[in-house]
mmCIF file with all atom_site columns, C-alpha atoms in Angstrom:
data_model
loop_
_atom_site.group_PDB
_atom_site.id
_atom_site.type_symbol
_atom_site.label_atom_id
_atom_site.label_alt_id
_atom_site.label_comp_id
_atom_site.label_asym_id
_atom_site.label_entity_id
_atom_site.label_seq_id
_atom_site.pdbx_PDB_ins_code
_atom_site.Cartn_x
_atom_site.Cartn_y
_atom_site.Cartn_z
_atom_site.occupancy
_atom_site.B_iso_or_equiv
_atom_site.pdbx_formal_charge
_atom_site.auth_seq_id
_atom_site.auth_comp_id
_atom_site.auth_asym_id
_atom_site.auth_atom_id
_atom_site.pdbx_PDB_model_num
ATOM 1   C CA . LEU A 1 1   ? 116.463 107.261 101.692 1.00 0.00 ? 1   LEU A CA 1
ATOM 2   C CA . SER A 1 2   ? 119.243 109.333 100.203 1.00 0.00 ? 2   SER A CA 1
ATOM 3   C CA . ASP A 1 3   ? 121.038 107.033 97.809  1.00 0.00 ? 3   ASP A CA 1
ATOM 4   C CA . ASP A 1 4   ? 122.940 109.662 95.867  1.00 0.00 ? 4   ASP A CA 1
ATOM 5   C CA . LEU A 1 5   ? 123.045 112.564 98.289  1.00 0.00 ? 5   LEU A CA 1
ATOM 6   C CA . ARG A 1 6   ? 125.641 113.778 100.719 1.00 0.00 ? 6   ARG A CA 1
ATOM 7   C CA . LEU A 1 7   ? 123.891 114.245 104.015 1.00 0.00 ? 7   LEU A CA 1
ATOM 8   C CA . PRO A 1 8   ? 124.148 117.659 105.685 1.00 0.00 ? 8   PRO A CA 1
ATOM 9   C CA . PHE A 1 9   ? 126.381 118.462 108.640 1.00 0.00 ? 9   PHE A CA 1
ATOM 10  C CA . ASP A 1 10  ? 128.237 115.164 108.417 1.00 0.00 ? 10  ASP A CA 1
ATOM 11  C CA . GLU A 1 11  ? 131.271 116.783 110.054 1.00 0.00 ? 11  GLU A CA 1
ATOM 12  C CA . GLU A 1 12  ? 129.236 117.563 113.167 1.00 0.00 ? 12  GLU A CA 1
ATOM 13  C CA . ALA A 1 13  ? 126.917 114.574 113.358 1.00 0.00 ? 13  ALA A CA 1
ATOM 14  C CA . ASN A 1 14  ? 127.745 110.958 112.539 1.00 0.00 ? 14  ASN A CA 1
ATOM 15  C CA . TRP A 1 15  ? 124.668 109.881 110.602 1.00 0.00 ? 15  TRP A CA 1
ATOM 16  C CA . ALA A 1 16  ? 125.396 106.185 111.116 1.00 0.00 ? 16  ALA A CA 1
ATOM 17  C CA . ASN A 1 17  ? 124.790 106.667 114.850 1.00 0.00 ? 17  ASN A CA 1
ATOM 18  C CA . PHE A 1 18  ? 121.217 107.937 114.513 1.00 0.00 ? 18  PHE A CA 1
ATOM 19  C CA . SER A 1 19  ? 119.850 106.902 111.143 1.00 0.00 ? 19  SER A CA 1
ATOM 20  C CA . ILE A 1 20  ? 119.181 103.858 109.037 1.00 0.00 ? 20  ILE A CA 1
ATOM 21  C CA . ARG A 1 21  ? 120.333 103.797 105.434 1.00 0.00 ? 21  ARG A CA 1
ATOM 22  C CA . TRP A 1 22  ? 117.899 102.146 103.102 1.00 0.00 ? 22  TRP A CA 1
ATOM 23  C CA . PRO A 1 23  ? 118.002 101.985 99.280  1.00 0.00 ? 23  PRO A CA 1
ATOM 24  C CA . MET A 1 24  ? 115.247 103.890 97.514  1.00 0.00 ? 24  MET A CA 1
ATOM 25  C CA . LYS A 1 25  ? 114.519 100.917 95.263  1.00 0.00 ? 25  LYS A CA 1
ATOM 26  C CA . ARG A 1 26  ? 113.563 98.800  98.271  1.00 0.00 ? 26  ARG A CA 1
ATOM 27  C CA . THR A 1 27  ? 110.975 101.068 99.870  1.00 0.00 ? 27  THR A CA 1
ATOM 28  C CA . GLY A 1 28  ? 107.491 99.778  100.477 1.00 0.00 ? 28  GLY A CA 1
ATOM 29  C CA . THR A 1 29  ? 106.518 96.732  102.503 1.00 0.00 ? 29  THR A CA 1
ATOM 30  C CA . GLU A 1 30  ? 110.133 95.577  102.798 1.00 0.00 ? 30  GLU A CA 1
ATOM 31  C CA . LEU A 1 31  ? 111.091 98.791  104.614 1.00 0.00 ? 31  LEU A CA 1
ATOM 32  C CA . TYR A 1 32  ? 107.967 98.611  106.764 1.00 0.00 ? 32  TYR A CA 1
ATOM 33  C CA . ASP A 1 33  ? 108.729 95.008  107.724 1.00 0.00 ? 33  ASP A CA 1
ATOM 34  C CA . TYR A 1 34  ? 112.341 95.889  108.560 1.00 0.00 ? 34  TYR A CA 1
ATOM 35  C CA . LEU A 1 35  ? 111.354 98.813  110.791 1.00 0.00 ? 35  LEU A CA 1
ATOM 36  C CA . SER A 1 36  ? 108.604 96.815  112.503 1.00 0.00 ? 36  SER A CA 1
ATOM 37  C CA . GLY A 1 37  ? 111.094 94.021  113.129 1.00 0.00 ? 37  GLY A CA 1
ATOM 38  C CA . LEU A 1 38  ? 113.570 96.460  114.666 1.00 0.00 ? 38  LEU A CA 1
ATOM 39  C CA . LEU A 1 39  ? 110.966 97.621  117.146 1.00 0.00 ? 39  LEU A CA 1
ATOM 40  C CA . ARG A 1 40  ? 110.082 94.067  118.131 1.00 0.00 ? 40  ARG A CA 1
ATOM 41  C CA . GLN A 1 41  ? 113.506 92.386  118.031 1.00 0.00 ? 41  GLN A CA 1
ATOM 42  C CA . ARG A 1 42  ? 115.962 95.184  118.804 1.00 0.00 ? 42  ARG A CA 1
ATOM 43  C CA . PRO A 1 43  ? 114.249 97.834  120.917 1.00 0.00 ? 43  PRO A CA 1
ATOM 44  C CA . GLU A 1 44  ? 117.569 98.733  122.601 1.00 0.00 ? 44  GLU A CA 1
ATOM 45  C CA . TYR A 1 45  ? 119.009 99.635  119.188 1.00 0.00 ? 45  TYR A CA 1
ATOM 46  C CA . VAL A 1 46  ? 115.999 101.826 118.382 1.00 0.00 ? 46  VAL A CA 1
ATOM 47  C CA . LEU A 1 47  ? 116.427 103.546 121.762 1.00 0.00 ? 47  LEU A CA 1
ATOM 48  C CA . SER A 1 48  ? 120.116 104.158 121.039 1.00 0.00 ? 48  SER A CA 1
ATOM 49  C CA . LEU A 1 49  ? 119.140 105.801 117.734 1.00 0.00 ? 49  LEU A CA 1
ATOM 50  C CA . GLN A 1 50  ? 116.614 107.992 119.554 1.00 0.00 ? 50  GLN A CA 1
ATOM 51  C CA . ARG A 1 51  ? 119.189 108.998 122.189 1.00 0.00 ? 51  ARG A CA 1
ATOM 52  C CA . GLU A 1 52  ? 121.685 109.989 119.509 1.00 0.00 ? 52  GLU A CA 1
ATOM 53  C CA . VAL A 1 53  ? 119.044 111.999 117.646 1.00 0.00 ? 53  VAL A CA 1
ATOM 54  C CA . ALA A 1 54  ? 118.349 113.875 120.885 1.00 0.00 ? 54  ALA A CA 1
ATOM 55  C CA . ARG A 1 55  ? 122.074 114.495 121.346 1.00 0.00 ? 55  ARG A CA 1
ATOM 56  C CA . VAL A 1 56  ? 122.664 115.934 117.844 1.00 0.00 ? 56  VAL A CA 1
ATOM 57  C CA . ARG A 1 57  ? 119.323 117.629 117.254 1.00 0.00 ? 57  ARG A CA 1
ATOM 58  C CA . CYS A 1 58  ? 120.819 121.076 117.819 1.00 0.00 ? 58  CYS A CA 1
ATOM 59  C CA . TRP A 1 59  ? 122.611 120.749 114.444 1.00 0.00 ? 59  TRP A CA 1
ATOM 60  C CA . PHE A 1 60  ? 119.238 120.482 112.683 1.00 0.00 ? 60  PHE A CA 1
ATOM 61  C CA . ASP A 1 61  ? 117.037 122.811 114.744 1.00 0.00 ? 61  ASP A CA 1
ATOM 62  C CA . TYR A 1 62  ? 117.080 126.321 113.268 1.00 0.00 ? 62  TYR A CA 1
ATOM 63  C CA . PHE A 1 63  ? 114.945 127.704 116.104 1.00 0.00 ? 63  PHE A CA 1
ATOM 64  C CA . GLY A 1 64  ? 116.245 125.778 119.126 1.00 0.00 ? 64  GLY A CA 1
ATOM 65  C CA . LEU A 1 65  ? 117.470 127.668 122.142 1.00 0.00 ? 65  LEU A CA 1
ATOM 66  C CA . GLU A 1 66  ? 118.619 124.766 124.337 1.00 0.00 ? 66  GLU A CA 1
ATOM 67  C CA . GLU A 1 67  ? 122.235 125.150 123.159 1.00 0.00 ? 67  GLU A CA 1
ATOM 68  C CA . ASP A 1 68  ? 124.456 128.123 122.421 1.00 0.00 ? 68  ASP A CA 1
ATOM 69  C CA . PRO A 1 69  ? 123.790 128.729 118.698 1.00 0.00 ? 69  PRO A CA 1
ATOM 70  C CA . LEU A 1 70  ? 127.432 129.649 118.150 1.00 0.00 ? 70  LEU A CA 1
ATOM 71  C CA . GLN A 1 71  ? 128.435 126.200 119.406 1.00 0.00 ? 71  GLN A CA 1
ATOM 72  C CA . CYS A 1 72  ? 125.723 123.906 118.062 1.00 0.00 ? 72  CYS A CA 1
ATOM 73  C CA . SER A 1 73  ? 123.232 125.022 115.426 1.00 0.00 ? 73  SER A CA 1
ATOM 74  C CA . PRO A 1 74  ? 122.708 124.703 111.683 1.00 0.00 ? 74  PRO A CA 1
ATOM 75  C CA . TYR A 1 75  ? 124.087 128.224 111.370 1.00 0.00 ? 75  TYR A CA 1
ATOM 76  C CA . ALA A 1 76  ? 127.321 127.246 113.128 1.00 0.00 ? 76  ALA A CA 1
ATOM 77  C CA . ALA A 1 77  ? 127.639 124.162 110.922 1.00 0.00 ? 77  ALA A CA 1
ATOM 78  C CA . ILE A 1 78  ? 127.111 126.201 107.760 1.00 0.00 ? 78  ILE A CA 1
ATOM 79  C CA . LEU A 1 79  ? 129.661 128.811 108.853 1.00 0.00 ? 79  LEU A CA 1
ATOM 80  C CA . ARG A 1 80  ? 132.207 126.094 109.686 1.00 0.00 ? 80  ARG A CA 1
ATOM 81  C CA . GLY A 1 81  ? 131.651 124.442 106.321 1.00 0.00 ? 81  GLY A CA 1
ATOM 82  C CA . LEU A 1 82  ? 132.071 127.753 104.504 1.00 0.00 ? 82  LEU A CA 1
ATOM 83  C CA . ALA A 1 83  ? 135.270 128.474 106.440 1.00 0.00 ? 83  ALA A CA 1
ATOM 84  C CA . VAL A 1 84  ? 136.697 125.108 105.421 1.00 0.00 ? 84  VAL A CA 1
ATOM 85  C CA . ARG A 1 85  ? 135.720 125.661 101.801 1.00 0.00 ? 85  ARG A CA 1
ATOM 86  C CA . SER A 1 86  ? 137.125 129.198 101.701 1.00 0.00 ? 86  SER A CA 1
ATOM 87  C CA . GLY A 1 87  ? 140.436 127.919 103.101 1.00 0.00 ? 87  GLY A CA 1
ATOM 88  C CA . ALA A 1 88  ? 140.544 125.296 100.364 1.00 0.00 ? 88  ALA A CA 1
ATOM 89  C CA . ARG A 1 89  ? 140.032 127.793 97.553  1.00 0.00 ? 89  ARG A CA 1
ATOM 90  C CA . PRO A 1 90  ? 143.095 128.587 95.496  1.00 0.00 ? 90  PRO A CA 1
ATOM 91  C CA . ARG A 1 91  ? 144.447 132.038 96.239  1.00 0.00 ? 91  ARG A CA 1
ATOM 92  C CA . LEU A 1 92  ? 144.317 134.283 93.224  1.00 0.00 ? 92  LEU A CA 1
ATOM 93  C CA . PRO A 1 93  ? 147.364 136.363 92.390  1.00 0.00 ? 93  PRO A CA 1
ATOM 94  C CA . PRO A 1 94  ? 147.058 140.075 93.156  1.00 0.00 ? 94  PRO A CA 1
ATOM 95  C CA . THR A 1 95  ? 145.459 142.245 90.517  1.00 0.00 ? 95  THR A CA 1
ATOM 96  C CA . PHE A 1 96  ? 147.551 144.569 88.423  1.00 0.00 ? 96  PHE A CA 1
ATOM 97  C CA . ALA A 1 97  ? 145.803 147.581 90.003  1.00 0.00 ? 97  ALA A CA 1
ATOM 98  C CA . SER A 1 98  ? 146.724 146.483 93.527  1.00 0.00 ? 98  SER A CA 1
ATOM 99  C CA . LEU A 1 99  ? 150.344 145.945 92.499  1.00 0.00 ? 99  LEU A CA 1
ATOM 100 C CA . LEU A 1 100 ? 150.407 149.374 90.886  1.00 0.00 ? 100 LEU A CA 1
ATOM 101 C CA . SER A 1 101 ? 148.952 151.057 93.973  1.00 0.00 ? 101 SER A CA 1
ATOM 102 C CA . ASN A 1 102 ? 151.603 149.356 96.161  1.00 0.00 ? 102 ASN A CA 1
ATOM 103 C CA . ILE A 1 103 ? 154.355 150.762 93.918  1.00 0.00 ? 103 ILE A CA 1
ATOM 104 C CA . THR A 1 104 ? 152.951 154.293 93.911  1.00 0.00 ? 104 THR A CA 1
ATOM 105 C CA . GLN A 1 105 ? 152.532 154.331 97.702  1.00 0.00 ? 105 GLN A CA 1
ATOM 106 C CA . THR A 1 106 ? 156.221 153.646 98.369  1.00 0.00 ? 106 THR A CA 1
#
């Protein structure tokens, strides 16, 4: 239920493998019927979603200690995302003061 949102940590976890996308406008009994039908008609699919959630849960658990937090944690995902964004920023030209200090030091 996130029609217009970018889901978090999508670089680390493939949301399609452990979630069901459903339009907000169609919530209510239609969603309930769909989910009930999945449990009855496709239990193996529901189990595969549960297995994938268990596999990627470290990306969403701020207090989990099962995994090395530097390898798999929300903190690691945030730091990776910031590193990517900082590398994509345009580099500003040096300031006049820094150029002046380089000249006076030589």
